[in-house]
PDB file of C-alpha atoms in Angstrom:
ATOM      1  CA  VAL A 736      30.760 -15.352 -29.101  1.00 83.00           C
ATOM      2  CA  VAL A 737      27.832 -14.617 -26.785  1.00 87.00           C
ATOM      3  CA  TYR A 738      25.926 -17.659 -25.495  1.00 86.00           C
ATOM      4  CA  THR A 739      22.625 -17.452 -23.646  1.00 86.00           C
ATOM      5  CA  VAL A 740      22.187 -20.181 -21.036  1.00 85.00           C
ATOM      6  CA  ASP A 741      19.281 -20.172 -18.554  1.00 85.00           C
ATOM      7  CA  GLY A 742      18.201 -16.739 -19.838  1.00 88.00           C
ATOM      8  CA  LYS A 743      21.558 -15.036 -19.163  1.00 89.00           C
ATOM      9  CA  ALA A 744      23.997 -13.958 -21.883  1.00 91.00           C
ATOM     10  CA  ARG A 745      27.674 -14.679 -21.265  1.00 92.00           C
ATOM     11  CA  ILE A 746      30.964 -14.737 -23.178  1.00 91.00           C
ATOM     12  CA  PRO A 747      32.726 -17.901 -21.986  1.00 91.00           C
ATOM     13  CA  GLY A 748      35.513 -17.664 -24.560  1.00 90.00           C
ATOM     14  CA  ARG A 749      36.276 -13.974 -23.994  1.00 93.00           C
ATOM     15  CA  TYR A 750      39.966 -14.826 -23.468  1.00 96.00           C
ATOM     16  CA  ALA A 751      40.013 -18.156 -25.311  1.00 96.00           C
ATOM     17  CA  ILE A 752      42.910 -19.314 -27.438  1.00 97.00           C
ATOM     18  CA  ASP A 753      42.629 -21.772 -30.319  1.00 96.00           C
ATOM     19  CA  PHE A 754      45.922 -23.668 -30.603  1.00 97.00           C
ATOM     20  CA  ILE A 755      46.801 -25.062 -34.052  1.00 97.00           C
ATOM     21  CA  MET A 756      50.053 -26.970 -34.525  1.00 97.00           C
ATOM     22  CA  LEU A 757      52.285 -25.915 -37.447  1.00 97.00           C
ATOM     23  CA  ASP A 758      55.332 -27.523 -39.047  1.00 97.00           C
ATOM     24  CA  ASN A 759      58.606 -25.657 -39.635  1.00 95.00           C
ATOM     25  CA  GLN A 760      57.253 -24.271 -42.927  1.00 96.00           C
ATOM     26  CA  GLY A 761      54.080 -22.814 -41.381  1.00 97.00           C
ATOM     27  CA  ARG A 762      51.737 -25.534 -42.644  1.00 97.00           C
ATOM     28  CA  TYR A 763      49.080 -27.100 -40.413  1.00 97.00           C
ATOM     29  CA  ALA A 764      48.598 -30.250 -42.536  1.00 97.00           C
ATOM     30  CA  LYS A 765      50.641 -32.568 -44.712  1.00 96.00           C
ATOM     31  CA  GLY A 766      49.011 -33.673 -47.930  1.00 94.00           C
ATOM     32  CA  ASP A 767      45.278 -33.229 -48.363  1.00 97.00           C
ATOM     33  CA  GLU A 768      44.103 -30.957 -45.523  1.00 96.00           C
ATOM     34  CA  ASP A 769      40.539 -32.247 -45.907  1.00 98.00           C
ATOM     35  CA  PHE A 770      41.644 -35.403 -44.062  1.00 98.00           C
ATOM     36  CA  VAL A 771      41.704 -34.716 -40.334  1.00 98.00           C
ATOM     37  CA  LYS A 772      44.531 -37.196 -39.683  1.00 98.00           C
ATOM     38  CA  ASN A 773      46.805 -35.133 -41.970  1.00 98.00           C
ATOM     39  CA  TRP A 774      46.723 -32.177 -39.557  1.00 98.00           C
ATOM     40  CA  TYR A 775      49.912 -32.006 -37.476  1.00 97.00           C
ATOM     41  CA  GLY A 776      48.077 -31.395 -34.214  1.00 97.00           C
ATOM     42  CA  TYR A 777      45.536 -34.162 -34.622  1.00 98.00           C
ATOM     43  CA  GLY A 778      45.934 -36.760 -31.883  1.00 98.00           C
ATOM     44  CA  VAL A 779      48.699 -34.967 -29.934  1.00 98.00           C
ATOM     45  CA  ASP A 780      48.596 -35.003 -26.154  1.00 98.00           C
ATOM     46  CA  VAL A 781      46.570 -32.351 -24.330  1.00 98.00           C
ATOM     47  CA  LEU A 782      48.158 -31.417 -20.990  1.00 98.00           C
ATOM     48  CA  ALA A 783      46.663 -29.968 -17.807  1.00 98.00           C
ATOM     49  CA  VAL A 784      47.855 -26.375 -17.395  1.00 97.00           C
ATOM     50  CA  SER A 785      47.588 -26.475 -13.604  1.00 97.00           C
ATOM     51  CA  ASP A 786      46.977 -28.801 -10.684  1.00 98.00           C
ATOM     52  CA  GLY A 787      43.275 -29.293 -10.038  1.00 98.00           C
ATOM     53  CA  VAL A 788      40.281 -31.595  -9.871  1.00 98.00           C
ATOM     54  CA  VAL A 789      38.374 -32.740 -12.947  1.00 98.00           C
ATOM     55  CA  ALA A 790      34.977 -31.030 -12.713  1.00 98.00           C
ATOM     56  CA  ALA A 791      33.417 -32.453 -15.903  1.00 98.00           C
ATOM     57  CA  ALA A 792      34.247 -34.479 -18.981  1.00 97.00           C
ATOM     58  CA  ARG A 793      32.190 -35.124 -22.097  1.00 96.00           C
ATOM     59  CA  ASP A 794      33.136 -37.860 -24.556  1.00 96.00           C
ATOM     60  CA  ASP A 795      29.991 -38.650 -26.552  1.00 94.00           C
ATOM     61  CA  PHE A 796      30.795 -36.813 -29.798  1.00 95.00           C
ATOM     62  CA  SER A 797      31.830 -38.792 -32.834  1.00 95.00           C
ATOM     63  CA  GLU A 798      34.264 -37.412 -35.356  1.00 96.00           C
ATOM     64  CA  SER A 799      34.214 -37.008 -39.123  1.00 96.00           C
ATOM     65  CA  PRO A 800      37.385 -38.227 -40.892  1.00 97.00           C
ATOM     66  CA  THR A 801      37.196 -35.194 -43.211  1.00 97.00           C
ATOM     67  CA  LEU A 802      36.595 -31.469 -42.876  1.00 97.00           C
ATOM     68  CA  SER A 803      34.087 -31.604 -45.724  1.00 97.00           C
ATOM     69  CA  GLY A 804      32.083 -34.321 -43.944  1.00 96.00           C
ATOM     70  CA  HIS A 805      31.934 -32.505 -40.597  1.00 96.00           C
ATOM     71  CA  PRO A 806      28.348 -31.825 -39.469  1.00 93.00           C
ATOM     72  CA  ALA A 807      27.172 -28.288 -38.749  1.00 91.00           C
ATOM     73  CA  HIS A 808      26.700 -28.417 -34.978  1.00 91.00           C
ATOM     74  CA  THR A 809      24.310 -26.126 -33.145  1.00 88.00           C
ATOM     75  CA  PRO A 810      25.764 -23.682 -30.574  1.00 84.00           C
ATOM     76  CA  ASP A 811      24.784 -25.936 -27.651  1.00 84.00           C
ATOM     77  CA  LYS A 812      27.190 -28.548 -29.072  1.00 90.00           C
ATOM     78  CA  ALA A 813      30.023 -26.103 -29.765  1.00 91.00           C
ATOM     79  CA  THR A 814      32.483 -27.669 -27.310  1.00 94.00           C
ATOM     80  CA  GLY A 815      32.508 -31.168 -28.736  1.00 97.00           C
ATOM     81  CA  ASN A 816      34.246 -33.569 -26.376  1.00 98.00           C
ATOM     82  CA  TYR A 817      35.721 -31.552 -23.522  1.00 98.00           C
ATOM     83  CA  ILE A 818      37.230 -31.550 -20.048  1.00 98.00           C
ATOM     84  CA  SER A 819      36.899 -28.897 -17.353  1.00 98.00           C
ATOM     85  CA  ILE A 820      39.254 -28.769 -14.386  1.00 98.00           C
ATOM     86  CA  ASP A 821      38.596 -26.862 -11.165  1.00 98.00           C
ATOM     87  CA  ILE A 822      41.916 -25.143 -10.437  1.00 98.00           C
ATOM     88  CA  GLY A 823      40.632 -23.344  -7.334  1.00 98.00           C
ATOM     89  CA  GLY A 824      39.514 -19.821  -6.539  1.00 97.00           C
ATOM     90  CA  GLY A 825      36.395 -20.129  -8.700  1.00 96.00           C
ATOM     91  CA  HIS A 826      38.495 -20.790 -11.831  1.00 98.00           C
ATOM     92  CA  PHE A 827      37.819 -23.630 -14.259  1.00 98.00           C
ATOM     93  CA  THR A 828      40.010 -24.513 -17.238  1.00 98.00           C
ATOM     94  CA  PHE A 829      38.299 -25.848 -20.373  1.00 98.00           C
ATOM     95  CA  TYR A 830      39.867 -28.036 -23.067  1.00 98.00           C
ATOM     96  CA  GLU A 831      37.547 -28.479 -26.062  1.00 97.00           C
ATOM     97  CA  HIS A 832      37.267 -30.368 -29.409  1.00 98.00           C
ATOM     98  CA  LEU A 833      38.933 -33.490 -27.986  1.00 98.00           C
ATOM     99  CA  LYS A 834      39.373 -36.750 -29.870  1.00 98.00           C
ATOM    100  CA  PRO A 835      36.687 -39.379 -29.183  1.00 98.00           C
ATOM    101  CA  GLY A 836      37.778 -42.045 -26.707  1.00 97.00           C
ATOM    102  CA  SER A 837      40.956 -40.165 -25.754  1.00 98.00           C
ATOM    103  CA  ILE A 838      39.912 -38.678 -22.409  1.00 98.00           C
ATOM    104  CA  LYS A 839      42.176 -40.180 -19.745  1.00 98.00           C
ATOM    105  CA  VAL A 840      40.607 -38.583 -16.643  1.00 98.00           C
ATOM    106  CA  LYS A 841      37.317 -38.895 -14.763  1.00 97.00           C
ATOM    107  CA  THR A 842      35.186 -36.426 -12.828  1.00 98.00           C
ATOM    108  CA  GLY A 843      36.550 -35.997  -9.303  1.00 98.00           C
ATOM    109  CA  GLN A 844      40.077 -37.102 -10.240  1.00 98.00           C
ATOM    110  CA  ARG A 845      43.023 -34.974  -9.103  1.00 98.00           C
ATOM    111  CA  VAL A 846      45.411 -33.985 -11.892  1.00 98.00           C
ATOM    112  CA  LYS A 847      48.857 -32.404 -11.875  1.00 98.00           C
ATOM    113  CA  LYS A 848      50.183 -29.627 -14.088  1.00 97.00           C
ATOM    114  CA  GLY A 849      51.636 -31.197 -17.246  1.00 96.00           C
ATOM    115  CA  GLU A 850      49.661 -34.453 -16.929  1.00 98.00           C
ATOM    116  CA  VAL A 851      48.252 -35.880 -20.177  1.00 98.00           C
ATOM    117  CA  ILE A 852      44.461 -35.612 -19.955  1.00 98.00           C
ATOM    118  CA  ALA A 853      43.314 -36.314 -23.555  1.00 98.00           C
ATOM    119  CA  SER A 854      44.221 -36.015 -27.244  1.00 98.00           C
ATOM    120  CA  LEU A 855      43.475 -33.172 -29.642  1.00 98.00           C
ATOM    121  CA  GLY A 856      40.613 -33.986 -31.981  1.00 98.00           C
ATOM    122  CA  PHE A 857      37.952 -32.635 -34.297  1.00 98.00           C
ATOM    123  CA  THR A 858      34.621 -32.585 -32.457  1.00 97.00           C
ATOM    124  CA  GLY A 859      31.955 -29.942 -31.942  1.00 96.00           C
ATOM    125  CA  GLN A 860      31.650 -26.602 -33.710  1.00 93.00           C
ATOM    126  CA  THR A 861      35.041 -26.293 -35.410  1.00 94.00           C
ATOM    127  CA  THR A 862      36.559 -25.760 -38.842  1.00 93.00           C
ATOM    128  CA  GLY A 863      39.644 -27.922 -38.260  1.00 96.00           C
ATOM    129  CA  PRO A 864      41.562 -29.865 -35.601  1.00 98.00           C
ATOM    130  CA  HIS A 865      42.676 -27.519 -32.851  1.00 97.00           C
ATOM    131  CA  LEU A 866      42.574 -27.170 -29.084  1.00 98.00           C
ATOM    132  CA  HIS A 867      40.197 -24.529 -27.793  1.00 97.00           C
ATOM    133  CA  PHE A 868      41.343 -23.446 -24.317  1.00 97.00           C
ATOM    134  CA  HIS A 869      39.782 -20.960 -21.931  1.00 97.00           C
ATOM    135  CA  VAL A 870      39.338 -20.212 -18.238  1.00 98.00           C
ATOM    136  CA  ALA A 871      35.900 -19.417 -16.811  1.00 97.00           C
ATOM    137  CA  ASN A 872      34.198 -18.617 -13.519  1.00 97.00           C
ATOM    138  CA  HIS A 873      31.815 -21.632 -13.404  1.00 95.00           C
ATOM    139  CA  ASN A 874      31.836 -25.281 -14.398  1.00 96.00           C
ATOM    140  CA  SER A 875      29.783 -24.640 -17.510  1.00 93.00           C
ATOM    141  CA  PRO A 876      31.486 -24.523 -20.919  1.00 89.00           C
ATOM    142  CA  LEU A 877      28.898 -22.117 -22.363  1.00 90.00           C
ATOM    143  CA  GLY A 878      27.165 -20.754 -19.245  1.00 92.00           C
ATOM    144  CA  ALA A 879      30.085 -18.972 -17.581  1.00 94.00           C
ATOM    145  CA  GLU A 880      32.097 -15.804 -18.056  1.00 95.00           C
ATOM    146  CA  GLY A 881      35.565 -16.113 -19.500  1.00 96.00           C
ATOM    147  CA  LEU A 882      38.390 -14.991 -17.229  1.00 97.00           C
ATOM    148  CA  ALA A 883      41.755 -13.489 -18.107  1.00 96.00           C
ATOM    149  CA  TYR A 884      44.812 -15.678 -17.538  1.00 97.00           C
ATOM    150  CA  THR A 885      48.516 -15.799 -18.321  1.00 96.00           C
ATOM    151  CA  PHE A 886      51.099 -18.505 -18.997  1.00 96.00           C
ATOM    152  CA  ASP A 887      54.198 -18.847 -16.812  1.00 95.00           C
ATOM    153  CA  GLN A 888      56.479 -18.767 -19.845  1.00 95.00           C
ATOM    154  CA  PHE A 889      56.534 -19.331 -23.607  1.00 97.00           C
ATOM    155  CA  THR A 890      58.722 -18.344 -26.528  1.00 97.00           C
ATOM    156  CA  GLU A 891      57.244 -16.299 -29.353  1.00 97.00           C
ATOM    157  CA  ILE A 892      58.959 -17.510 -32.518  1.00 97.00           C
ATOM    158  CA  GLY A 893      56.890 -15.641 -35.088  1.00 97.00           C
ATOM    159  CA  LYS A 894      53.707 -13.884 -36.111  1.00 97.00           C
ATOM    160  CA  TYR A 895      51.361 -13.486 -39.055  1.00 97.00           C
ATOM    161  CA  SER A 896      50.703  -9.837 -39.903  1.00 96.00           C
ATOM    162  CA  ASP A 897      48.719 -11.062 -42.910  1.00 96.00           C
ATOM    163  CA  PHE A 898      46.569 -13.899 -41.603  1.00 95.00           C
ATOM    164  CA  SER A 899      45.640 -15.011 -45.130  1.00 96.00           C
ATOM    165  CA  LYS A 900      49.144 -16.578 -45.212  1.00 96.00           C
ATOM    166  CA  PHE A 901      48.456 -18.752 -42.144  1.00 96.00           C
ATOM    167  CA  GLY A 902      48.911 -22.416 -43.008  1.00 93.00           C
ATOM    168  CA  LYS A 903      50.283 -21.538 -46.456  1.00 93.00           C
ATOM    169  CA  ALA A 904      53.579 -19.740 -45.744  1.00 95.00           C
ATOM    170  CA  LEU A 905      56.191 -19.342 -43.044  1.00 97.00           C
ATOM    171  CA  TRP A 906      55.491 -16.798 -40.323  1.00 98.00           C
ATOM    172  CA  GLU A 907      57.469 -13.583 -39.859  1.00 97.00           C
ATOM    173  CA  PRO A 908      60.247 -14.685 -37.473  1.00 97.00           C
ATOM    174  CA  THR A 909      60.614 -13.206 -34.001  1.00 95.00           C
ATOM    175  CA  LYS A 910      62.380 -14.627 -31.007  1.00 94.00           C
ATOM    176  CA  ARG A 911      61.553 -13.582 -27.497  1.00 96.00           C
ATOM    177  CA  VAL A 912      60.874 -15.355 -24.238  1.00 96.00           C
ATOM    178  CA  ILE A 913      57.712 -14.065 -22.596  1.00 97.00           C
ATOM    179  CA  ARG A 914      56.776 -14.600 -18.952  1.00 97.00           C
ATOM    180  CA  ASN A 915      53.450 -14.158 -17.166  1.00 97.00           C
ATOM    181  CA  GLU A 916      51.558 -12.982 -20.242  1.00 97.00           C
ATOM    182  CA  ARG A 917      49.323 -14.297 -22.998  1.00 95.00           C
ATOM    183  CA  PRO A 918      50.335 -14.778 -26.629  1.00 96.00           C
ATOM    184  CA  GLY A 919      49.236 -11.982 -28.940  1.00 94.00           C
ATOM    185  CA  PRO A 920      46.808 -12.621 -31.811  1.00 94.00           C
ATOM    186  CA  ASN A 921      48.153 -14.665 -34.729  1.00 96.00           C
ATOM    187  CA  THR A 922      51.469 -15.459 -33.054  1.00 97.00           C
ATOM    188  CA  VAL A 923      53.491 -18.634 -33.286  1.00 98.00           C
ATOM    189  CA  ILE A 924      54.743 -19.869 -29.931  1.00 97.00           C
ATOM    190  CA  ARG A 925      56.563 -22.746 -28.266  1.00 96.00           C
ATOM    191  CA  PHE A 926      56.076 -23.733 -24.667  1.00 92.00           C
ATOM    192  CA  LYS A 927      59.361 -25.695 -24.538  1.00 80.00           C
ATOM    193  CA  GLU A 928      62.613 -25.078 -26.362  1.00 60.00           C
TER     194      GLU A 928
END
């Protein structure tokens, strides 16, 4: 998505990933998926991906208890509650759509890789509880260019060739450990075995 901030168009989420937690049957919610608290990922810990210094945090968005009651936010409110962390070298990590009142860090605070920084929520411009993650070249969630990045290691356990089955059926199983890459589109991964 292209955002124009201060008269300049940028693509902050060029390499963004939206993480949605699934159960062992490929479902993202138990029971009525309209209720946010029924989503498996809702409220889980969000971890810092690298050592760094908290550059910004926003925690003034409220949250609808249902998908159907979620307001249509304008693009300038797309992030919802978020944290950005300066990881050095002109790189900032962004964690968006965080649960209200869950942010555990403050601007200027040093964080370590793997530290709990917040909880996954349902704020901002989103269609369901998930973690939006991206890396950018400035401390501006919408006014920066997205940068490419890789993960040290993860295990790909499956994929959806037909994305209409996502959340409704089990993925097509795969099993491979991947190092220093990014997950492919519509893949199911684990960071820890």
